mmCIF file of N, CA, C and O in Angstrom:
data_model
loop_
_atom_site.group_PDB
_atom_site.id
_atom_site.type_symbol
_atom_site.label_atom_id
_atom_site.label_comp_id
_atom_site.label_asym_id
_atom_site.label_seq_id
_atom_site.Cartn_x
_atom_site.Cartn_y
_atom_site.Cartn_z
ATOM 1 N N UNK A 17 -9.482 -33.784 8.660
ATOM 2 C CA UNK A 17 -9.246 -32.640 7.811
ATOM 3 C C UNK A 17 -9.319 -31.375 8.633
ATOM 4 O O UNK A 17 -9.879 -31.392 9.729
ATOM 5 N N UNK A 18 -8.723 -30.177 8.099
ATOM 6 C CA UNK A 18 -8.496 -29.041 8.877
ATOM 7 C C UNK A 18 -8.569 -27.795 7.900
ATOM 8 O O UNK A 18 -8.070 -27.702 6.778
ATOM 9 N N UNK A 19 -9.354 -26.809 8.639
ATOM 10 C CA UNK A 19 -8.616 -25.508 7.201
ATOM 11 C C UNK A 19 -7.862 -24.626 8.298
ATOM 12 O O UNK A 19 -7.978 -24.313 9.483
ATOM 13 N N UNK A 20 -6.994 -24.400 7.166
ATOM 14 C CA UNK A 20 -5.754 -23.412 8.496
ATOM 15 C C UNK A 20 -5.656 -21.617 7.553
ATOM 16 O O UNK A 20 -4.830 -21.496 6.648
ATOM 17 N N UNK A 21 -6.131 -20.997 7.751
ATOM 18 C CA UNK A 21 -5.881 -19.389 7.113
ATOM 19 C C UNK A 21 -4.727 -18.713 7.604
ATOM 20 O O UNK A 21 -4.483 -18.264 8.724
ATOM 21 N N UNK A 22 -3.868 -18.731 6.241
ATOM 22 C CA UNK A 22 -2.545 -18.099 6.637
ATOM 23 C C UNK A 22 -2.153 -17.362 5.662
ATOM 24 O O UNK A 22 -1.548 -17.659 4.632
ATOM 25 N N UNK A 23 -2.808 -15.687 6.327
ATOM 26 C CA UNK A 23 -1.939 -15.123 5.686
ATOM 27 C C UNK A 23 -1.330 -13.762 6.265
ATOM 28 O O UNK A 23 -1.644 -13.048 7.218
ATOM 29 N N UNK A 24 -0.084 -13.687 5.054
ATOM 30 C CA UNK A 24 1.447 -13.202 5.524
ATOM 31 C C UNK A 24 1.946 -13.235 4.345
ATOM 32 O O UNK A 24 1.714 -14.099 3.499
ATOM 33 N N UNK A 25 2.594 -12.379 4.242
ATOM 34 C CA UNK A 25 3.780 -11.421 3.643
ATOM 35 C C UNK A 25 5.413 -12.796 3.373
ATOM 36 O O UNK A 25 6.087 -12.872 2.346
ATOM 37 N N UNK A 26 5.568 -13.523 4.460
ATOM 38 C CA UNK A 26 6.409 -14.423 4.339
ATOM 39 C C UNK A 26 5.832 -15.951 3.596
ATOM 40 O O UNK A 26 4.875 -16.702 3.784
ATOM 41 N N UNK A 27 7.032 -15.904 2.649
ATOM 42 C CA UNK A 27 6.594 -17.265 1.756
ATOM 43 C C UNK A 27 7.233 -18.263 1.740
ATOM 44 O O UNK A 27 6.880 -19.204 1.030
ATOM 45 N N UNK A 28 8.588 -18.333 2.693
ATOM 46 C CA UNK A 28 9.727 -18.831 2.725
ATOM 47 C C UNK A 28 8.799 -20.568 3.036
ATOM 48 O O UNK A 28 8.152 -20.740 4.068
ATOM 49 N N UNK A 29 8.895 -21.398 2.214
ATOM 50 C CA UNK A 29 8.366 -22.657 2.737
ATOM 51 C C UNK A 29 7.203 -23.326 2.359
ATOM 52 O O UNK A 29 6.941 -24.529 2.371
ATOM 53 N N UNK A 30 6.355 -22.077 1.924
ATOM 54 C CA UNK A 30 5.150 -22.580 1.666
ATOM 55 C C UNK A 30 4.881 -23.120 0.241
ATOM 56 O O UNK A 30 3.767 -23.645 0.235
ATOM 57 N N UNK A 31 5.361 -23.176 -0.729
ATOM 58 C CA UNK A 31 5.467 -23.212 -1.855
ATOM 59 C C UNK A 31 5.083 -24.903 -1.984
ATOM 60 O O UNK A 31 4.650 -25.012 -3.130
ATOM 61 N N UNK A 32 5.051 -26.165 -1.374
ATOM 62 C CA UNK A 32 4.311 -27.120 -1.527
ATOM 63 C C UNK A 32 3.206 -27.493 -0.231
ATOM 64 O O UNK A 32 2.489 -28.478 -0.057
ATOM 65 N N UNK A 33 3.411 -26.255 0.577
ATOM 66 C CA UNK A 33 2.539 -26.518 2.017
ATOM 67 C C UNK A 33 1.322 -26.593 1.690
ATOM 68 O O UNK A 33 0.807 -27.702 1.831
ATOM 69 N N UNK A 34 0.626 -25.683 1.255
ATOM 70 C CA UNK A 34 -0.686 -25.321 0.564
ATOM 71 C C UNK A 34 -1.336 -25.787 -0.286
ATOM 72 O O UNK A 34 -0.994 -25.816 -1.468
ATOM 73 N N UNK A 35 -2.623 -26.332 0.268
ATOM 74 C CA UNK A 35 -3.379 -27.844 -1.003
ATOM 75 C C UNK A 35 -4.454 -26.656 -1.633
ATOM 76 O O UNK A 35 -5.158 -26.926 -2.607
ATOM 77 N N UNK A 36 -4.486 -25.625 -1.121
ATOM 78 C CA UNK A 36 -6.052 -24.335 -2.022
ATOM 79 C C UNK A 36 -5.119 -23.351 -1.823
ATOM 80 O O UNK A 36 -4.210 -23.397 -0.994
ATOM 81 N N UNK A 37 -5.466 -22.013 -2.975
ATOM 82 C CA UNK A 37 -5.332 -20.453 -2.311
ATOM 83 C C UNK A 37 -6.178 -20.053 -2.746
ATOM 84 O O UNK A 37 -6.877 -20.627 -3.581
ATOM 85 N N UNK A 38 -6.372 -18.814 -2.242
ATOM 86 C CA UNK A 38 -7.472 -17.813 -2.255
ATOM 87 C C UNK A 38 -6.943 -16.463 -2.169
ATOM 88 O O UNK A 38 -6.211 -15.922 -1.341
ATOM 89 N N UNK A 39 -7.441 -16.100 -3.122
ATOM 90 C CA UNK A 39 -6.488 -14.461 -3.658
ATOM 91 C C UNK A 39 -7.473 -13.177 -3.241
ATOM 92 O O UNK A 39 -8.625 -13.133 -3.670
ATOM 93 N N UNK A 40 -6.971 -12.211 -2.434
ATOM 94 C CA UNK A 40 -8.154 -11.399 -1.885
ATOM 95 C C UNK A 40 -7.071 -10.170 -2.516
ATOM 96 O O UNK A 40 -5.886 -9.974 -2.249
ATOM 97 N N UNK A 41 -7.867 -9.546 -3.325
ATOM 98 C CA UNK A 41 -7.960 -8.339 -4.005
ATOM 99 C C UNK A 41 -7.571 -7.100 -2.975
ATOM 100 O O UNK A 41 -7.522 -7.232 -1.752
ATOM 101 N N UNK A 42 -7.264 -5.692 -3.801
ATOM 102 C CA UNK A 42 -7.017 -4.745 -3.203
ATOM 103 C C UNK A 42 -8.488 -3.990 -3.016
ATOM 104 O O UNK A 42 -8.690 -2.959 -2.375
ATOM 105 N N UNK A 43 -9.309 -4.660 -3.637
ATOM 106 C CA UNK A 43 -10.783 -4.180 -3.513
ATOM 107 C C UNK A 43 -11.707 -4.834 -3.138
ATOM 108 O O UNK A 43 -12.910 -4.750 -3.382
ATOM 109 N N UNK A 44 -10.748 -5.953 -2.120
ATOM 110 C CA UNK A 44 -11.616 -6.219 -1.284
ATOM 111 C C UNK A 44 -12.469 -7.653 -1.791
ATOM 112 O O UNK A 44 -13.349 -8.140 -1.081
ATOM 113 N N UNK A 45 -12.066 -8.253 -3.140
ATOM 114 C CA UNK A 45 -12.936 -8.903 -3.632
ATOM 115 C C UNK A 45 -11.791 -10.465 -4.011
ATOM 116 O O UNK A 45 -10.612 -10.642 -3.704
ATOM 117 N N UNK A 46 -12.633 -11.254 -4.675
ATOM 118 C CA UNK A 46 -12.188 -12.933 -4.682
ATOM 119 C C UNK A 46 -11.282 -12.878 -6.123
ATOM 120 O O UNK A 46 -11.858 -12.908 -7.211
ATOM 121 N N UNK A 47 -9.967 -12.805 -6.022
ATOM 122 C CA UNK A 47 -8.720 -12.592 -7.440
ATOM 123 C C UNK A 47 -9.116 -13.742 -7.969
ATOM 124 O O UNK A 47 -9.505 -14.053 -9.094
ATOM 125 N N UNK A 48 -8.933 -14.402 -6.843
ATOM 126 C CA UNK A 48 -8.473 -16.489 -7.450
ATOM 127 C C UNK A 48 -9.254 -17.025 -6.116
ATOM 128 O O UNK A 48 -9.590 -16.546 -5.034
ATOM 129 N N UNK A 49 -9.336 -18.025 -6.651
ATOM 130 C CA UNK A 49 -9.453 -19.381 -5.432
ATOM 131 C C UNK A 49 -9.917 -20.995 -6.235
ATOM 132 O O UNK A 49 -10.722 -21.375 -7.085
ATOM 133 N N UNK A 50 -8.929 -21.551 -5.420
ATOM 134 C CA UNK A 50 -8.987 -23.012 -5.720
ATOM 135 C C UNK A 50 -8.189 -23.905 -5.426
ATOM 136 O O UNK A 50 -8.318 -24.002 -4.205
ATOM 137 N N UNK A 51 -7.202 -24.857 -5.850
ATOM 138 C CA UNK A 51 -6.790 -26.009 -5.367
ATOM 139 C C UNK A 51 -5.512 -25.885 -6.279
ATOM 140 O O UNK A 51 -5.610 -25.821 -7.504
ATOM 141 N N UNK A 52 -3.974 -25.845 -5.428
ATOM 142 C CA UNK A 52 -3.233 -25.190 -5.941
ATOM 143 C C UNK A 52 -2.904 -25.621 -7.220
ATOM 144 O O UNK A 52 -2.574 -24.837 -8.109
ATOM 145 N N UNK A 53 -2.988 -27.023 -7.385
ATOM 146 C CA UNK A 53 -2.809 -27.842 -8.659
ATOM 147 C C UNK A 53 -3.694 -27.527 -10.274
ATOM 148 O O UNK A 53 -3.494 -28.029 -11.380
ATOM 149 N N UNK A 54 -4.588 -26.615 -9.876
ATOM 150 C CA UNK A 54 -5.615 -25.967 -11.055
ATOM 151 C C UNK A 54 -5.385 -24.809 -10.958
ATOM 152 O O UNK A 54 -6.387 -24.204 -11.337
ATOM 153 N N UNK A 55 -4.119 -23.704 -10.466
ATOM 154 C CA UNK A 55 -3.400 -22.715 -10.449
ATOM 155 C C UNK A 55 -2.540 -22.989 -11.897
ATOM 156 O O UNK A 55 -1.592 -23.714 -11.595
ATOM 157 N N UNK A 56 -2.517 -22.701 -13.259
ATOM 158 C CA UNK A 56 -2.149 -22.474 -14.151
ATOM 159 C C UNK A 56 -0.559 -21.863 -13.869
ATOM 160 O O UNK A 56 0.346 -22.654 -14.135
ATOM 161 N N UNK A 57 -0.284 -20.909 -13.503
ATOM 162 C CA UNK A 57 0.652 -19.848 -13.594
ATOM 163 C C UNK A 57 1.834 -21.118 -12.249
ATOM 164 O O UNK A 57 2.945 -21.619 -12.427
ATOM 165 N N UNK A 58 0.883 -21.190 -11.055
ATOM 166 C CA UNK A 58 1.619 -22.436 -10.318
ATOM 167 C C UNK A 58 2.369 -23.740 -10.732
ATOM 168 O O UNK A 58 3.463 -24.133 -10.326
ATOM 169 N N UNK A 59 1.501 -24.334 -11.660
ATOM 170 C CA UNK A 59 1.906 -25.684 -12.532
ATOM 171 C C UNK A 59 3.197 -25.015 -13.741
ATOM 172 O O UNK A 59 4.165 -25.702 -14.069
ATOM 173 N N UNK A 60 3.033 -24.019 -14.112
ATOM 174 C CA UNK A 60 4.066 -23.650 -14.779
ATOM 175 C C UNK A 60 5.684 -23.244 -13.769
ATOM 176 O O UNK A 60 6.868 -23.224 -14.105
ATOM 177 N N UNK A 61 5.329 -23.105 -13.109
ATOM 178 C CA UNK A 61 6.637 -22.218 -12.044
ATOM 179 C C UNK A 61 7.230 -23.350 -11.444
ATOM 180 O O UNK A 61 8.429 -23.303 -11.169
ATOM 181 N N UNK A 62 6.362 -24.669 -11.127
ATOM 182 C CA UNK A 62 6.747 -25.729 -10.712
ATOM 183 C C UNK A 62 7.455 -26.619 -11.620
ATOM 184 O O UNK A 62 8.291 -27.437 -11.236
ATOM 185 N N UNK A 63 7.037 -26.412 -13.072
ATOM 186 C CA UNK A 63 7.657 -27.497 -14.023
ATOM 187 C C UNK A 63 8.960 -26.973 -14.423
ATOM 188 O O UNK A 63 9.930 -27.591 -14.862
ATOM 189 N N UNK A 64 8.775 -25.391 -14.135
ATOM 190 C CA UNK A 64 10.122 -24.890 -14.612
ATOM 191 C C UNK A 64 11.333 -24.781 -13.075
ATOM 192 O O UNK A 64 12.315 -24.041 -13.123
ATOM 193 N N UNK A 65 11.043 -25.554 -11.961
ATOM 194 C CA UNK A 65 11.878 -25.703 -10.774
ATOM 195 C C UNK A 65 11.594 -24.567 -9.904
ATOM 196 O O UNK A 65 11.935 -24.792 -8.743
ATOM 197 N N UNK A 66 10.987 -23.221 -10.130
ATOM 198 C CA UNK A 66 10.912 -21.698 -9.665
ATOM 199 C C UNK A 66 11.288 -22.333 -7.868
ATOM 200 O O UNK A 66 10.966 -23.314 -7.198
ATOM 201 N N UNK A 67 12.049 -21.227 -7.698
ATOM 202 C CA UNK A 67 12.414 -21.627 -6.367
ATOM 203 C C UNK A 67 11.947 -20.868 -5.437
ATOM 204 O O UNK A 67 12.649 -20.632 -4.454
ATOM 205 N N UNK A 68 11.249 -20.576 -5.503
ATOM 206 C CA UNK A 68 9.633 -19.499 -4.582
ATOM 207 C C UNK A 68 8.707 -19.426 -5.643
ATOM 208 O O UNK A 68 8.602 -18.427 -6.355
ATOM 209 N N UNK A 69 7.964 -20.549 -5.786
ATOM 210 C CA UNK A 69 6.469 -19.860 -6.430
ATOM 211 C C UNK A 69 5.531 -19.181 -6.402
ATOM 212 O O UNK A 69 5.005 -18.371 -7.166
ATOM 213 N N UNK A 70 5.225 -19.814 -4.841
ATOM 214 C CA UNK A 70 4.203 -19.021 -3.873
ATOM 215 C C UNK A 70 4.321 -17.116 -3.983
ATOM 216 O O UNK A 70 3.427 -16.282 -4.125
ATOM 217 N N UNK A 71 5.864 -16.955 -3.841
ATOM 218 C CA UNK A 71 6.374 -15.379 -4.046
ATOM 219 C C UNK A 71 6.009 -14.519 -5.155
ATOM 220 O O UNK A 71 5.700 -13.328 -5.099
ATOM 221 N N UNK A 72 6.096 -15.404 -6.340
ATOM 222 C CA UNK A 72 6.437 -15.020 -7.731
ATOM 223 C C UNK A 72 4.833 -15.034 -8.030
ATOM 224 O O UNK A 72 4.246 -14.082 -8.543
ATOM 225 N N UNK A 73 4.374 -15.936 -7.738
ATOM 226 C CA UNK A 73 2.280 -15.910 -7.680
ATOM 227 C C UNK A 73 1.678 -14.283 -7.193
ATOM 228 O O UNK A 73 0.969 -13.439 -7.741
ATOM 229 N N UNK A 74 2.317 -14.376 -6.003
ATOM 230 C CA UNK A 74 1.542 -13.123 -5.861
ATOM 231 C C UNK A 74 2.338 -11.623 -5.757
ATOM 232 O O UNK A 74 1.789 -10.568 -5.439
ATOM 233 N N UNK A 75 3.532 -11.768 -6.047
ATOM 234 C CA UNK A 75 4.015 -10.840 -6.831
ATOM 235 C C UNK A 75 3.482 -10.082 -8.547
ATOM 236 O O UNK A 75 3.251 -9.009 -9.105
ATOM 237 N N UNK A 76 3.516 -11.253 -8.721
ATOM 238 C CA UNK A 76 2.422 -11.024 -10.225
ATOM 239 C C UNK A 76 0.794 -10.420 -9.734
ATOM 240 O O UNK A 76 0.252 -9.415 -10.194
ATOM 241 N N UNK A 77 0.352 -11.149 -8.906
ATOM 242 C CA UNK A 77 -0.917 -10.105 -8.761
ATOM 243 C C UNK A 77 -0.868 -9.279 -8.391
ATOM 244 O O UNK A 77 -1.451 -8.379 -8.994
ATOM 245 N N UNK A 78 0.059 -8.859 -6.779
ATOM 246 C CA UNK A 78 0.216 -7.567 -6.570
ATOM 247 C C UNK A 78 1.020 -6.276 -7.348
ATOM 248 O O UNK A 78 0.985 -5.165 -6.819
ATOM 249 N N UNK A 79 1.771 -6.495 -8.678
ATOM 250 C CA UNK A 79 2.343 -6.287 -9.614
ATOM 251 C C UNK A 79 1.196 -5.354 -10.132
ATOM 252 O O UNK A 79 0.933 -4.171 -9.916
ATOM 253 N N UNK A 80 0.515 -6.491 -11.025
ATOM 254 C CA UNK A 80 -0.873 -5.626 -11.735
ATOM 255 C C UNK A 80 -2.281 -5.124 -11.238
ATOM 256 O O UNK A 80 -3.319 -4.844 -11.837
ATOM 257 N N UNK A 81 -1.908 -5.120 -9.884
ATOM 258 C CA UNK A 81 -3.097 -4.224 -9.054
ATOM 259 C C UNK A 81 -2.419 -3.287 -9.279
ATOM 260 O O UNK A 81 -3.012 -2.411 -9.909
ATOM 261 N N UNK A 82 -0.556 -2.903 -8.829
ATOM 262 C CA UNK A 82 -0.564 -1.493 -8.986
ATOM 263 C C UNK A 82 -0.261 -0.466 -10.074
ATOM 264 O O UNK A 82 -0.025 0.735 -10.206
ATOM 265 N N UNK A 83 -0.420 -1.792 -10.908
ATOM 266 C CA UNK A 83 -0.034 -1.235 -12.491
ATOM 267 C C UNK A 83 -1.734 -0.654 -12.887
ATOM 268 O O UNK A 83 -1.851 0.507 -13.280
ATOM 269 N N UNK A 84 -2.530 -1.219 -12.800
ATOM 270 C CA UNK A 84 -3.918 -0.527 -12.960
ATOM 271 C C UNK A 84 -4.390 0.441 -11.801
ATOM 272 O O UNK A 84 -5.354 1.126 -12.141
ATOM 273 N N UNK A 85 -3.966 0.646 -10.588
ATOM 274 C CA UNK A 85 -3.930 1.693 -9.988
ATOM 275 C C UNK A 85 -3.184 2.815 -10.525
ATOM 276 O O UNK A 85 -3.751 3.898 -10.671
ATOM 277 N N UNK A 86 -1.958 2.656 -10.835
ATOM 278 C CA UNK A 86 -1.095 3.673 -11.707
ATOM 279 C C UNK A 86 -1.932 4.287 -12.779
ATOM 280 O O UNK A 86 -2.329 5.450 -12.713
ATOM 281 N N UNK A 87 -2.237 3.336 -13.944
ATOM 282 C CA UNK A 87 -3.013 3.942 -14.962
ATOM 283 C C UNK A 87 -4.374 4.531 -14.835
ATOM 284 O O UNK A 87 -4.860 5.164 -15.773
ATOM 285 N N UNK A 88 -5.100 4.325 -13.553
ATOM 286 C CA UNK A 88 -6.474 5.466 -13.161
ATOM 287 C C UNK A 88 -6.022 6.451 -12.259
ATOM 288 O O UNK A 88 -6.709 7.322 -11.725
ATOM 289 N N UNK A 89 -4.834 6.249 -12.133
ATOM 290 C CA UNK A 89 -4.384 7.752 -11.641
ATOM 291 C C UNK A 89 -4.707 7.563 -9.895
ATOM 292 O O UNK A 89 -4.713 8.524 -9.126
ATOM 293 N N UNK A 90 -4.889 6.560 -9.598
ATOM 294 C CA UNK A 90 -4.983 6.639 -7.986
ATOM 295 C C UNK A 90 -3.302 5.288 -7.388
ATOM 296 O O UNK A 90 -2.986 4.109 -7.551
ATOM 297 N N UNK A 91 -2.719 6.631 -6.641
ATOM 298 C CA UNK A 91 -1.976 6.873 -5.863
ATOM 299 C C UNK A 91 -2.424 6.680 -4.475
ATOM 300 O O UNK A 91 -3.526 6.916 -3.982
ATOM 301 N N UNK A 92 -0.905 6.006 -3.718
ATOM 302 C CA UNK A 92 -0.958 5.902 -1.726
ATOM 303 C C UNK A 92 -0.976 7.110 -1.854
ATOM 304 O O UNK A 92 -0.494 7.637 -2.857
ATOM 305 N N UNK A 93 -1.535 7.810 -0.869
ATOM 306 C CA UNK A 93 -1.262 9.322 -0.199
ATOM 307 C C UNK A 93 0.205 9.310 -0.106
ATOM 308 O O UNK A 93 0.919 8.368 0.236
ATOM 309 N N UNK A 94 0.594 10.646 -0.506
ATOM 310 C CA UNK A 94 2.423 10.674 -0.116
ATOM 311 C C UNK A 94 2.393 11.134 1.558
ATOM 312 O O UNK A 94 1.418 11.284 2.294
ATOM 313 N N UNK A 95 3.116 11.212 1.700
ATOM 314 C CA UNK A 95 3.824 11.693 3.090
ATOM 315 C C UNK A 95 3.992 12.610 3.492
ATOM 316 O O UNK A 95 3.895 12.855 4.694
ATOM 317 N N UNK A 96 4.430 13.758 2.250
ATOM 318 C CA UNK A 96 4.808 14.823 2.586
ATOM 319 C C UNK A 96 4.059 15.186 1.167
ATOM 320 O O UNK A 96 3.705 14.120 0.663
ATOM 321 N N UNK A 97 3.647 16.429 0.243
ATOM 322 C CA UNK A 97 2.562 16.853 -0.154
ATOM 323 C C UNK A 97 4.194 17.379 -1.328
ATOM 324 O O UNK A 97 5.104 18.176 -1.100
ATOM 325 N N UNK A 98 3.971 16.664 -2.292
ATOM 326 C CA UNK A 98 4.590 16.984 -3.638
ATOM 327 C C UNK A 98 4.225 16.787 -5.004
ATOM 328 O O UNK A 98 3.873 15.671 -5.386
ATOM 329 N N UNK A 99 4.270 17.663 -5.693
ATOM 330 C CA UNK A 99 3.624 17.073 -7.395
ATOM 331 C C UNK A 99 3.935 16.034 -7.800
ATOM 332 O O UNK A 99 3.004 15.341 -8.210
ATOM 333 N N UNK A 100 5.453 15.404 -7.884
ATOM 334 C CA UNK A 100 5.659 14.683 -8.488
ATOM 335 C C UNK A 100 5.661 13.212 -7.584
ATOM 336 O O UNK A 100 5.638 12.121 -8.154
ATOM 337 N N UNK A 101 5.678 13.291 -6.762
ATOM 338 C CA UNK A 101 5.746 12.189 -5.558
ATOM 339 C C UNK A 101 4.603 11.493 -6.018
ATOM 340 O O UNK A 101 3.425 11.812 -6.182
ATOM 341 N N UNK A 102 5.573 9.966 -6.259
ATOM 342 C CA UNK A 102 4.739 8.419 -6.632
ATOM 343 C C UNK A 102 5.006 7.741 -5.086
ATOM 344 O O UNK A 102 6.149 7.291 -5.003
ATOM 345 N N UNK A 103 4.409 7.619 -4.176
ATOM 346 C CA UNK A 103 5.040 6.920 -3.030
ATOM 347 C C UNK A 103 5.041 5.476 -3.679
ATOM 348 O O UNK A 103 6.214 5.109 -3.609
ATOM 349 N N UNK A 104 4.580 4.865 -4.046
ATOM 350 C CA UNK A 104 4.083 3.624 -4.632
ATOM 351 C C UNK A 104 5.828 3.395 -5.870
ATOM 352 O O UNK A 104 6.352 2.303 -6.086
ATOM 353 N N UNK A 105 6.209 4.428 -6.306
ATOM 354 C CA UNK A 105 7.822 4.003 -7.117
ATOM 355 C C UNK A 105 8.662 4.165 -5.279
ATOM 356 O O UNK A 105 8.704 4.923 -4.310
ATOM 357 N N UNK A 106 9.234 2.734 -5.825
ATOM 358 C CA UNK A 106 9.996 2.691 -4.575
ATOM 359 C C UNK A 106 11.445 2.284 -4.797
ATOM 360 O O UNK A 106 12.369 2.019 -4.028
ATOM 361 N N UNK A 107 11.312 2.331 -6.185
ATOM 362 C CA UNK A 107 12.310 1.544 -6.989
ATOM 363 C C UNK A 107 13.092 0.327 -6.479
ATOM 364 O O UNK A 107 14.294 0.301 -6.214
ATOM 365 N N UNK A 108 12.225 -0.657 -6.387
ATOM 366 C CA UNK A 108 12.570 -2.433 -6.281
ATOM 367 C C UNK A 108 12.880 -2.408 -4.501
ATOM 368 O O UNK A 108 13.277 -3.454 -3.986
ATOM 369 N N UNK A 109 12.722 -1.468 -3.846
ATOM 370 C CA UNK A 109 12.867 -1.008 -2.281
ATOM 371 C C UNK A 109 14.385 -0.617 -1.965
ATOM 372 O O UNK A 109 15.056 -0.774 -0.945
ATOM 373 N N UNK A 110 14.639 -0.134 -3.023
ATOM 374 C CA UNK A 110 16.196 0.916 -2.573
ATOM 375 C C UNK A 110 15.627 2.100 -2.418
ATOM 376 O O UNK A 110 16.368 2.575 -1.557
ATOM 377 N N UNK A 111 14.794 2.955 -2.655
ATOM 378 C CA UNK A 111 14.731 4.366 -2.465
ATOM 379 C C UNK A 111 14.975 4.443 -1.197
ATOM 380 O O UNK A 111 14.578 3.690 -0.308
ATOM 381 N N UNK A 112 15.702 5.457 -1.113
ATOM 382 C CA UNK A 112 16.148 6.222 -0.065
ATOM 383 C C UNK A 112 15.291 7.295 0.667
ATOM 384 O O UNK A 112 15.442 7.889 1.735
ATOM 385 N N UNK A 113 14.648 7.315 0.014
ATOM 386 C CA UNK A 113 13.147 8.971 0.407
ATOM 387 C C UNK A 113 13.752 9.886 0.470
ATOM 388 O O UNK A 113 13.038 10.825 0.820
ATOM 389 N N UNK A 114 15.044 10.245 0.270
ATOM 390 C CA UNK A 114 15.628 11.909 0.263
ATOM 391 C C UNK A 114 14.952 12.403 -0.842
ATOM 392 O O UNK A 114 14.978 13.628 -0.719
ATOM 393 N N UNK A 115 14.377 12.111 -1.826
ATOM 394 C CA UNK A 115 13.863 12.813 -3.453
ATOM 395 C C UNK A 115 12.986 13.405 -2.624
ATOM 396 O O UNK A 115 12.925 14.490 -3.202
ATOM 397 N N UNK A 116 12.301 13.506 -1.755
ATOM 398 C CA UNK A 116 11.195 14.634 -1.707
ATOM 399 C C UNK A 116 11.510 15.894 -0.498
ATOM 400 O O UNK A 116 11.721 15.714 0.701
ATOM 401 N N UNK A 117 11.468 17.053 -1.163
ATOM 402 C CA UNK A 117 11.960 18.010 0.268
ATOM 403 C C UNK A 117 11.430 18.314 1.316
ATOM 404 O O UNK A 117 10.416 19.009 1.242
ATOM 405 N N UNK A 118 11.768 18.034 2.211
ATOM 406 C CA UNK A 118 11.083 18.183 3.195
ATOM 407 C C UNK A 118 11.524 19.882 3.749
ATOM 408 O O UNK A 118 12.603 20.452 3.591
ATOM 409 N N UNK A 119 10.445 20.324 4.335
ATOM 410 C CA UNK A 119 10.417 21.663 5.003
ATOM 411 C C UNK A 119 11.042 21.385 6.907
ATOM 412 O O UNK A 119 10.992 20.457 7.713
ATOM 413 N N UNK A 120 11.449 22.443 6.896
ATOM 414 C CA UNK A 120 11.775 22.620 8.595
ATOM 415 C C UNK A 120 10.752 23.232 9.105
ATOM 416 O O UNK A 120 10.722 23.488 10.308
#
């Protein structure tokens, strides 16, 4: 037996690789952990064929971390110093970043 810690941003594959996960919070703390088969939201994504689960798993958590960051009002630092600037709306990763003016 072996434990192997892998983590990364890329999910391409892993979606039956992984016999546990372990979900580490934006605060630092324990989301989930266990044995992927007692993953609820997993056993569903699998019965329905989902063709990245692994993706769609923690898309959903990282989803509603920043949906409850949104609603206490804490924001990434912007970049450039604007009222209305959400750096965090990125809109699905097309923004372009021209919406905020930048000074010369």
């Amino acid at each position: 037996k072996a434990t192997i810690l892998y983590a990364t941003h890329i999910f391409d594959g892993l979606d039956d690789w992984a016999s546990h996960l372990f979900y580490l919070t934006n605060k630092g703390e324990c989301g989930w952990q266990g044995k992927m088969n007692e993953l609820e939201v997993y056993q569903q994504l699998k019965q329905s064929n989902h063709p990245s689960k692994m993706l769609a798993i923690a898309e959903h958590w990282l989803r509603k971390e920043l949906e409850e960051a949104r609603r206490s009002g804490k924001y990434e630092k912007a970049q450039h110093d604007h009222p209305m600037a959400d750096p965090t709306d990125r809109q699905g990763g097309y923004a372009s970043g021209r919406n905020i003016p930048m000074e010369a």
